[in-house]
């Protein structure tokens, strides 16, 4: 194993720039690489992505590997696993980190199995054990009811990291680094899946992941109509509306509004949970919020164990009064 | 269409959060008293996806469960929902595996079954929330895979899959046989009918031991792991909830707004 060295970040690109998760990974990877006294590298995979190598360096990478090929226009496992297996065999990193995104959660396990190593998905903390120099991979398990620390004794140690769990470094455009091109060498006939269409389901207004204030509703809201009142409060607070899983499963709101382990991970300044019991899988998605406020009629609801502020009462009575007081306070 | 669905038995994830306790010596989750194990809810979506395909295409659905201490009445749930056969990889040696050893054993069992067009798994299991076994089975069997499906249509030897992405979905076409993992956006799984429950009750699952699928006990369960569990723990949240009081819900609401203002959260 001695020949494996360094930390490699799989950087994702969206709308012509590095995705936020990628800068977060570079921030986390920089620390791991420094703790090991090794290099931090990034890899960019796609079509027409070469121009972003400089950006990865500015956010902390010492070296950037680029695999740029028209066959890599869309993500799918066959081509990406094979390309990344080739990259890993050439770069031989001790650690490979990806984002817990729709790409990373698919690519990381596929690659781990291809390479005969193990991956830990959805990590919220990564650290180097000072004795063994192995990476401790901490991730929520049992729907957020516990956390587990994993290690893997084969290289590369692969982990995916949850959005907003790590902090990016300040961008430094003066930072120097090396850019290395790797050929994809793909055989088009060996790709057994292809993307026919990509559909964005954007909600109007502020994006959940970027909102400073989120007003979320749960099963207790009782139907689509109730969410109109949450929208009103969100509008006053210049925030976004979210939901726990039951309103999505029941079709009261779009699936894209779901906050939780299987939905969006958010970390706003203010998270107002209305009629949400606080299942661990939901808490997983909002526990990074600076202030959590619970409005629920059940004083025993788990949400009160997570919230910083709360009111015990029927939301139908609490919310209108709360909304009008908020409007008044903000007008002052 | 022959569809294989992998179904895990887990501690009921809907059990109250406070009932989840860790065995301090074993680094294991203790089954909460009075809480029965269930079919993993994510796997139920995979069973539902298989049933929807069978509704249109006809064919046969085989469910596979792996583990030790499988509860017979519980693991029969896919049969009660409409699956045709149930295979149990039931042995102490299969227990305490990781994604690697679990995918390996399932892959070998599927290889033994041989005749399949599609393999479905849940997007992850609600105990370890890893989401890796589907990819692993695909790698072991040399099959293509698509994860996070919210809709699957079969046409002319191909599957057309709506795959959930971070900002919507994409339509992916994959040749069969393939492995597809199913997400909860698929929509609610059907209930078992009385008739289904009666049929399931009479049906005996096929039980396979490690030797039946040609695997050594060193390759499966705890012995076959490629990742090590160092520690399982429950972080304690510091501080407590400041509850706003009032003579009426309306007054409490006003006090909540004032508290938030004071804390500069508004």
XYZ file of C-alpha atoms in Angstrom:
598
model
C 0.000 0.000 0.000
C 3.031 2.259 0.350
C 2.763 3.669 -3.149
C -0.688 5.202 -2.521
C -0.353 8.877 -1.616
C -2.427 12.033 -1.390
C -6.059 13.080 -1.212
C -8.201 13.244 -4.356
C -11.416 15.236 -4.603
C -14.041 14.442 -7.239
C -15.186 17.930 -8.236
C -18.646 18.393 -9.744
C -19.560 21.126 -12.163
C -22.888 22.868 -12.584
C -23.878 25.933 -14.599
C -20.314 26.440 -15.779
C -18.648 26.590 -12.366
C -17.584 24.353 -9.517
C -20.614 23.319 -7.487
C -20.721 24.535 -3.871
C -20.258 20.950 -2.662
C -16.978 20.744 -4.608
C -15.513 23.807 -2.901
C -16.628 22.318 0.430
C -14.846 19.052 -0.448
C -11.690 20.976 -1.359
C -11.818 22.722 2.038
C -12.167 19.406 3.846
C -9.635 17.663 1.610
C -7.062 20.409 2.200
C -7.176 19.721 5.930
C -6.902 15.939 5.509
C -3.985 16.344 3.069
C -2.199 18.738 5.434
C -2.712 16.341 8.363
C -1.128 13.589 6.278
C 1.580 15.920 4.946
C 0.494 15.003 1.418
C -0.872 16.632 -1.723
C -4.467 17.622 -2.421
C -5.591 16.827 -5.942
C -8.909 17.291 -7.692
C -10.351 15.522 -10.693
C -12.776 17.062 -13.167
C -14.736 14.657 -15.343
C -17.101 15.721 -18.117
C -17.342 17.378 -21.484
C -15.883 20.888 -21.856
C -14.739 21.069 -18.235
C -11.016 21.828 -18.681
C -11.458 25.559 -18.157
C -12.509 24.996 -14.535
C -9.213 23.439 -13.421
C -7.910 26.896 -12.363
C -10.918 27.345 -10.124
C -10.201 24.072 -8.291
C -6.646 25.305 -7.654
C -7.942 28.639 -6.339
C -10.092 26.707 -3.846
C -7.183 24.643 -2.521
C -6.037 21.920 -4.958
C -2.306 21.465 -5.635
C -2.936 19.476 -8.775
C -5.951 19.020 -11.005
C -6.557 16.048 -13.274
C -8.933 16.629 -16.160
C -10.789 13.976 -18.128
C -12.615 15.808 -20.904
C -14.504 13.787 -23.486
C -17.779 14.267 -25.402
C -18.863 10.790 -24.227
C -18.822 12.159 -20.666
C -21.437 14.846 -21.369
C -23.967 13.156 -19.053
C -23.319 11.167 -15.911
C -24.042 7.491 -15.961
C -22.352 4.709 -14.049
C -20.831 2.682 -16.925
C -18.654 5.458 -18.333
C -17.909 7.358 -15.125
C -16.952 4.305 -13.037
C -14.614 3.142 -15.780
C -13.013 6.596 -16.186
C -12.613 7.081 -12.441
C -11.131 3.577 -12.019
C -8.539 4.601 -14.597
C -7.849 7.906 -12.795
C -7.439 6.169 -9.438
C -5.021 3.621 -10.902
C -2.906 6.445 -12.320
C -3.092 8.900 -9.391
C -3.154 6.266 -6.613
C -4.617 8.431 -3.850
C -4.916 7.198 -0.267
C -8.225 9.005 0.021
C -10.939 9.790 -2.524
C -13.786 12.106 -1.554
C -16.990 12.803 -3.470
C -20.138 14.758 -2.670
C -23.284 13.010 -1.446
C -25.107 14.161 -4.586
C -27.111 12.251 -7.181
C -23.767 11.617 -8.921
C -21.535 10.936 -5.915
C -23.937 8.539 -4.202
C -24.009 6.454 -7.415
C -20.364 6.757 -8.454
C -18.700 6.145 -5.068
C -20.108 2.660 -4.402
C -19.734 1.565 -8.024
C -16.111 2.620 -7.978
C -15.412 1.056 -4.577
C -16.719 -2.310 -5.768
C -14.793 -2.021 -9.043
C -11.566 -1.308 -7.137
C -12.160 -3.838 -4.362
C -12.217 -1.258 -1.587
C -15.012 0.173 0.602
C -16.879 3.462 0.551
C -18.650 5.274 3.379
C -21.525 7.406 2.094
C -23.122 10.561 3.483
C -20.286 11.421 5.893
C -20.564 14.537 8.046
C -17.056 14.396 9.463
C -13.741 13.075 8.155
C -10.538 13.022 10.184
C -7.132 11.368 10.134
C -6.400 9.022 13.044
C -3.034 10.266 14.352
C -1.834 6.697 15.076
C -2.938 4.587 12.121
C -3.159 7.511 9.648
C -6.416 5.956 8.462
C -9.425 8.168 7.790
C -12.231 8.131 10.333
C -15.482 8.397 8.434
C -18.414 9.589 10.542
C -21.912 9.264 9.149
C -25.473 9.304 10.471
C -27.112 5.874 10.503
C -30.519 4.494 11.491
C -32.210 7.464 9.834
C -30.222 9.861 12.013
C -30.933 8.045 15.280
C -27.208 7.326 15.704
C -23.850 8.008 14.129
C -21.194 5.518 13.126
C -17.457 5.885 12.591
C -16.033 3.616 9.888
C -12.516 2.923 8.743
C -11.299 1.072 5.695
C -7.933 -0.636 5.558
C -7.622 -0.774 1.798
C -6.696 2.141 -0.473
C -8.166 4.323 -1.695
C -10.413 4.995 1.268
C -13.562 6.372 -0.395
C -16.126 8.652 1.236
C -19.003 10.820 0.100
C -19.686 13.960 2.117
C -23.024 15.578 2.849
C -23.705 19.081 1.524
C -22.932 21.928 3.939
C -21.093 19.631 6.375
C -17.710 21.172 5.440
C -16.505 24.733 4.867
C -14.772 25.916 1.687
C -11.525 27.879 1.795
C -11.368 31.507 0.703
C -10.843 31.657 -3.043
C -7.216 32.508 -3.818
C -6.622 33.178 -7.505
C -2.906 33.689 -6.962
C -2.454 30.061 -5.848
C -0.318 28.018 -8.232
C -0.998 24.447 -9.273
C -0.510 21.914 -12.000
C -3.131 20.731 -14.504
C -2.776 17.232 -15.955
C -4.934 15.772 -18.703
C -5.962 12.107 -18.629
C -7.563 10.450 -21.639
C -11.001 8.873 -21.151
C -10.291 5.921 -23.500
C -13.960 5.007 -23.544
C -15.445 2.432 -25.824
C -18.854 3.873 -26.717
C -20.286 0.409 -27.331
C -19.535 -0.633 -23.735
C -21.844 2.061 -22.345
C -25.117 0.343 -21.642
C -27.133 3.273 -20.340
C -27.750 6.710 -21.774
C -29.481 9.861 -20.626
C -32.364 10.758 -22.941
C -33.618 13.853 -21.188
C -32.846 16.051 -18.178
C -35.676 17.840 -16.450
C -35.198 20.577 -13.888
C -38.036 20.925 -11.427
C -37.255 24.315 -9.983
C -39.715 25.858 -7.599
C -40.449 29.537 -7.973
C -38.681 31.977 -5.713
C -35.751 31.284 -3.433
C -34.070 27.879 -3.613
C -34.406 25.796 -0.460
C -30.670 25.103 -0.194
C -29.858 28.798 -0.459
C -32.633 30.232 1.726
C -31.736 32.019 4.968
C -35.206 31.307 6.336
C -37.266 28.160 5.786
C -40.851 27.593 6.877
C -41.522 23.857 6.778
C -44.744 21.939 7.217
C -45.381 18.347 8.222
C -48.171 15.816 8.461
C -49.958 18.113 10.935
C -50.667 20.670 8.196
C -53.294 18.258 6.905
C -53.416 19.201 3.223
C -52.260 21.400 0.371
C -54.374 24.345 1.541
C -52.508 24.699 4.816
C -49.270 25.211 2.967
C -50.630 28.508 1.583
C -50.354 29.925 5.099
C -46.752 28.723 5.351
C -46.056 30.415 2.006
C -47.413 33.684 3.369
C -45.041 33.583 6.350
C -42.126 32.532 4.146
C -42.804 35.461 1.834
C -42.755 37.968 4.696
C -39.456 36.482 5.911
C -38.026 36.379 2.352
C -37.584 32.668 2.801
C -38.591 29.390 1.198
C -41.207 26.751 2.005
C -40.089 23.226 2.852
C -41.770 20.052 4.035
C -41.123 16.811 5.854
C -41.775 13.557 4.017
C -45.530 12.960 4.629
C -46.742 16.110 2.767
C -44.564 15.074 -0.220
C -45.695 11.447 -0.150
C -49.320 12.608 0.068
C -48.904 14.948 -2.883
C -49.738 18.122 -0.899
C -46.462 19.683 -2.113
C -43.822 18.838 -4.715
C -41.243 16.179 -3.824
C -38.541 18.790 -4.404
C -39.605 20.603 -1.216
C -38.645 17.696 1.007
C -36.097 18.419 3.724
C -34.463 15.346 5.220
C -32.188 12.406 4.695
C -33.845 11.517 1.383
C -34.536 15.129 0.434
C -32.632 18.378 0.719
C -30.035 19.076 3.398
C -30.443 22.674 4.530
C -28.659 24.948 6.987
C -30.585 28.250 7.133
C -30.349 30.887 9.834
C -33.968 30.244 10.840
C -35.926 27.002 10.391
C -39.577 27.101 11.418
C -41.068 23.599 11.696
C -44.863 23.652 11.719
C -46.820 20.499 12.477
C -43.656 18.427 12.144
C -43.152 15.657 14.697
C -39.388 15.566 14.189
C -38.600 12.097 12.834
C -34.844 11.578 12.825
C -34.767 11.328 9.053
C -36.227 14.861 8.854
C -33.950 16.242 11.575
C -30.989 14.922 9.553
C -31.895 17.435 6.881
C -32.265 20.540 9.060
C -30.085 20.027 12.143
C -27.505 22.412 10.662
C -29.946 25.344 11.036
C -28.781 28.052 13.424
C -32.220 28.499 15.001
C -34.900 25.815 14.900
C -38.411 26.844 15.907
C -41.120 24.262 16.554
C -44.860 24.824 16.439
C -46.622 21.612 17.416
C -49.612 20.671 19.534
C -47.884 17.631 21.057
C -45.490 18.690 23.844
C -43.878 15.232 23.655
C -43.045 15.544 19.936
C -39.392 14.841 19.178
C -39.093 18.189 17.392
C -39.009 19.934 20.801
C -35.852 17.979 21.657
C -34.188 19.485 18.598
C -35.689 22.969 18.562
C -34.221 26.070 20.206
C -37.580 27.854 20.440
C -41.127 26.620 20.339
C -44.814 26.949 21.018
C -47.027 24.082 22.105
C -50.354 24.595 20.390
C -52.525 24.055 17.335
C -50.700 25.617 14.391
C -54.000 26.834 12.930
C -54.329 29.178 15.902
C -50.621 29.871 16.457
C -49.500 30.595 12.918
C -51.836 33.494 11.979
C -50.991 35.363 15.192
C -47.280 34.605 14.757
C -47.350 35.747 11.129
C -49.023 39.050 11.903
C -46.639 39.744 14.810
C -43.653 38.967 12.582
C -45.026 41.310 9.923
C -45.403 44.037 12.552
C -41.888 43.509 13.954
C -40.280 43.549 10.525
C -42.132 46.737 9.592
C -40.634 48.591 12.558
C -40.164 -10.478 -17.203
C -38.371 -12.097 -14.312
C -37.759 -9.533 -11.626
C -35.667 -10.103 -8.502
C -36.188 -7.774 -5.538
C -33.773 -7.548 -2.610
C -35.568 -6.925 0.649
C -33.933 -6.282 4.008
C -35.301 -6.865 7.493
C -34.605 -3.854 9.723
C -35.483 -2.339 13.086
C -38.671 -0.343 12.477
C -37.352 3.106 11.457
C -40.694 4.623 12.483
C -40.127 3.591 16.114
C -39.901 6.635 18.413
C -36.397 8.181 18.219
C -36.023 7.848 21.999
C -36.393 4.056 21.736
C -33.174 3.665 19.727
C -30.448 2.562 22.135
C -26.949 1.312 21.487
C -25.506 -1.781 23.110
C -22.465 -0.272 24.864
C -20.305 -3.373 24.464
C -21.197 -4.557 21.006
C -21.420 -1.341 18.995
C -24.815 -2.600 17.884
C -28.265 -1.076 17.806
C -30.470 -2.854 20.328
C -33.906 -3.771 19.034
C -36.162 -1.561 21.148
C -38.440 -3.553 23.461
C -41.909 -3.957 21.954
C -40.728 -2.855 18.507
C -40.926 -5.610 15.888
C -38.570 -5.780 12.935
C -40.114 -4.753 9.638
C -39.485 -5.048 5.936
C -37.310 -2.050 5.150
C -39.652 0.710 3.911
C -37.213 1.608 1.100
C -37.300 -2.020 -0.087
C -41.107 -1.872 -0.122
C -40.830 0.771 -2.853
C -38.696 -1.704 -4.817
C -41.352 -4.415 -4.335
C -44.005 -1.934 -5.489
C -41.929 -1.069 -8.573
C -41.658 -4.791 -9.372
C -45.417 -5.255 -8.968
C -46.168 -2.308 -11.275
C -43.951 -3.897 -13.936
C -45.671 -7.240 -13.455
C -49.101 -5.552 -13.692
C -48.191 -4.437 -17.218
C -45.767 -7.086 -18.469
C -46.720 -10.189 -16.528
C -43.897 -12.438 -15.364
C -42.510 -13.525 -12.061
C -41.211 -11.679 -9.012
C -38.697 -13.331 -6.696
C -37.880 -11.616 -3.409
C -34.597 -12.313 -1.612
C -33.863 -11.516 2.024
C -30.542 -12.038 3.752
C -29.602 -12.195 7.408
C -29.729 -14.024 10.677
C -32.852 -14.090 12.865
C -35.209 -13.389 9.978
C -38.783 -13.324 11.267
C -40.801 -15.648 8.965
C -44.156 -13.804 9.164
C -42.432 -10.502 8.485
C -40.143 -11.425 5.584
C -43.168 -12.910 3.808
C -44.591 -9.422 3.303
C -43.432 -9.172 -0.365
C -45.347 -12.420 -1.029
C -48.440 -10.935 0.591
C -48.036 -7.836 -1.600
C -47.934 -10.026 -4.720
C -44.424 -11.438 -5.226
C -44.303 -15.048 -6.440
C -41.331 -16.568 -4.658
C -39.236 -15.852 -1.598
C -35.641 -16.907 -1.071
C -34.028 -16.549 2.318
C -30.275 -16.433 2.718
C -30.673 -17.303 6.360
C -27.594 -18.154 8.356
C -25.564 -16.743 11.223
C -22.659 -16.414 8.768
C -24.587 -13.808 6.695
C -25.022 -11.494 9.728
C -23.198 -8.237 10.495
C -21.979 -7.753 6.956
C -21.162 -4.475 5.233
C -22.179 -3.365 1.754
C -19.402 -5.477 0.257
C -20.174 -8.819 1.880
C -23.935 -8.319 1.541
C -23.765 -7.445 -2.175
C -21.431 -10.387 -2.741
C -23.800 -12.909 -1.143
C -26.846 -11.456 -2.917
C -24.942 -11.426 -6.207
C -24.000 -15.086 -5.826
C -27.602 -16.025 -4.959
C -28.882 -14.143 -8.024
C -26.259 -15.894 -10.158
C -27.580 -19.226 -8.902
C -31.147 -18.177 -9.777
C -29.829 -17.359 -13.240
C -32.974 -16.456 -15.099
C -33.574 -12.733 -14.545
C -34.253 -9.576 -16.540
C -34.203 -6.995 -13.791
C -32.886 -6.712 -10.232
C -34.435 -4.110 -7.936
C -33.240 -2.805 -4.557
C -34.347 0.050 -2.326
C -32.308 3.254 -2.680
C -30.704 2.413 0.669
C -31.668 0.471 3.782
C -33.004 2.438 6.711
C -30.528 1.003 9.211
C -27.085 1.825 7.792
C -28.337 4.269 5.132
C -25.418 3.340 2.874
C -27.109 2.929 -0.517
C -24.361 0.749 -1.958
C -25.674 -2.791 -2.339
C -27.393 -2.158 -5.699
C -24.151 -0.885 -7.268
C -22.303 -3.803 -5.700
C -24.611 -6.451 -7.146
C -24.245 -4.797 -10.569
C -20.445 -4.891 -10.302
C -20.356 -8.536 -9.149
C -22.671 -9.617 -11.961
C -21.205 -7.309 -14.614
C -24.546 -5.561 -15.168
C -25.366 -1.898 -15.826
C -27.058 -0.024 -12.991
C -29.258 3.011 -12.495
C -29.963 4.390 -9.029
C -32.747 6.460 -7.455
C -35.565 5.508 -9.825
C -38.958 7.141 -9.368
C -40.521 5.445 -12.414
C -39.591 2.419 -14.519
C -41.070 1.537 -17.917
C -40.039 -1.583 -19.810
C -40.007 -1.554 -23.604
C -38.280 -3.879 -26.064
C -35.633 -5.295 -23.782
C -34.805 -1.933 -22.258
C -35.804 -0.058 -19.146
C -36.645 3.611 -19.308
C -35.980 5.032 -15.878
C -36.836 8.386 -14.378
C -33.903 8.960 -12.053
C -34.183 11.540 -9.279
C -31.420 14.165 -9.468
C -30.483 17.060 -7.211
C -32.664 19.538 -9.116
C -35.314 17.385 -10.788
C -35.016 14.130 -12.689
C -33.467 12.646 -15.793
C -34.709 9.947 -18.125
C -32.173 7.147 -18.511
C -32.453 4.242 -20.911
C -30.622 1.090 -19.881
C -30.313 -2.299 -21.536
C -31.582 -5.361 -19.650
C -30.666 -7.201 -17.546
C -29.833 -4.349 -15.206
C -29.860 -3.390 -11.534
C -32.102 -0.470 -10.567
C -32.480 1.051 -7.105
C -35.855 2.582 -6.310
C -36.515 5.813 -4.429
C -39.506 6.836 -2.334
C -40.651 9.334 -5.014
C -42.097 6.249 -6.785
C -45.233 6.640 -4.666
C -46.800 4.636 -1.861
C -46.402 0.839 -1.967
C -49.671 -1.082 -2.102
C -51.129 -2.803 0.934
C -51.174 -6.573 1.156
C -54.643 -7.912 0.400
C -56.363 -10.523 2.576
C -56.004 -12.951 -0.318
C -52.315 -12.099 -0.611
C -51.789 -12.689 3.090
C -53.515 -16.098 2.826
C -51.340 -17.080 -0.140
C -48.196 -15.895 1.650
C -49.103 -17.883 4.741
C -49.235 -21.137 2.762
C -46.094 -20.471 0.754
C -42.824 -21.870 2.095
C -39.734 -19.772 1.374
C -36.687 -21.453 -0.136
C -33.816 -21.326 2.362
C -30.235 -21.204 1.130
C -27.135 -21.613 3.248
C -23.702 -20.245 2.242
C -22.725 -23.576 0.632
C -25.899 -23.534 -1.500
C -24.726 -20.375 -3.283
C -21.096 -21.427 -3.416
C -19.618 -18.936 -0.967
C -17.150 -19.455 1.872
C -18.110 -18.089 5.287
C -14.940 -15.971 5.165
C -16.401 -13.995 2.210
C -19.750 -13.096 3.749
C -21.245 -11.387 6.787
C -18.881 -9.944 9.382
C -15.924 -11.992 8.070
C -16.259 -10.634 4.546
C -16.362 -6.937 5.473
C -14.115 -4.443 3.737
C -15.011 -1.612 6.100
C -14.683 -1.688 9.863
C -17.169 -0.198 12.294
C -15.070 1.634 14.867
C -17.846 3.074 16.948
C -21.595 3.572 17.052
C -22.808 6.452 19.189
C -25.629 8.910 19.788
C -24.582 12.556 20.003
C -26.352 14.481 22.727
C -27.671 17.889 21.768
C -26.706 20.544 24.281
C -29.213 23.098 25.464
C -32.957 22.905 25.480
C -35.997 24.312 23.807
C -37.204 27.678 25.045
C -40.968 27.313 24.906
C -43.002 30.508 24.595
C -46.004 30.513 26.936
C -49.266 32.433 26.873
C -52.870 32.323 28.080
C -53.979 31.516 24.542
C -52.242 30.001 21.494
C -52.370 33.488 19.926
C -50.605 35.072 22.890
C -47.967 32.321 22.913
C -47.438 32.994 19.199
C -46.829 36.693 19.837
C -44.400 35.832 22.649
C -42.561 33.456 20.318
C -42.097 36.243 17.769
C -40.801 38.550 20.508
C -38.375 35.896 21.774
C -37.026 35.360 18.266
C -36.616 39.105 17.820
C -34.747 39.312 21.119
C -32.456 36.453 20.052
C -31.904 38.292 16.737
C -33.237 35.286 14.861
C -35.792 37.543 13.153
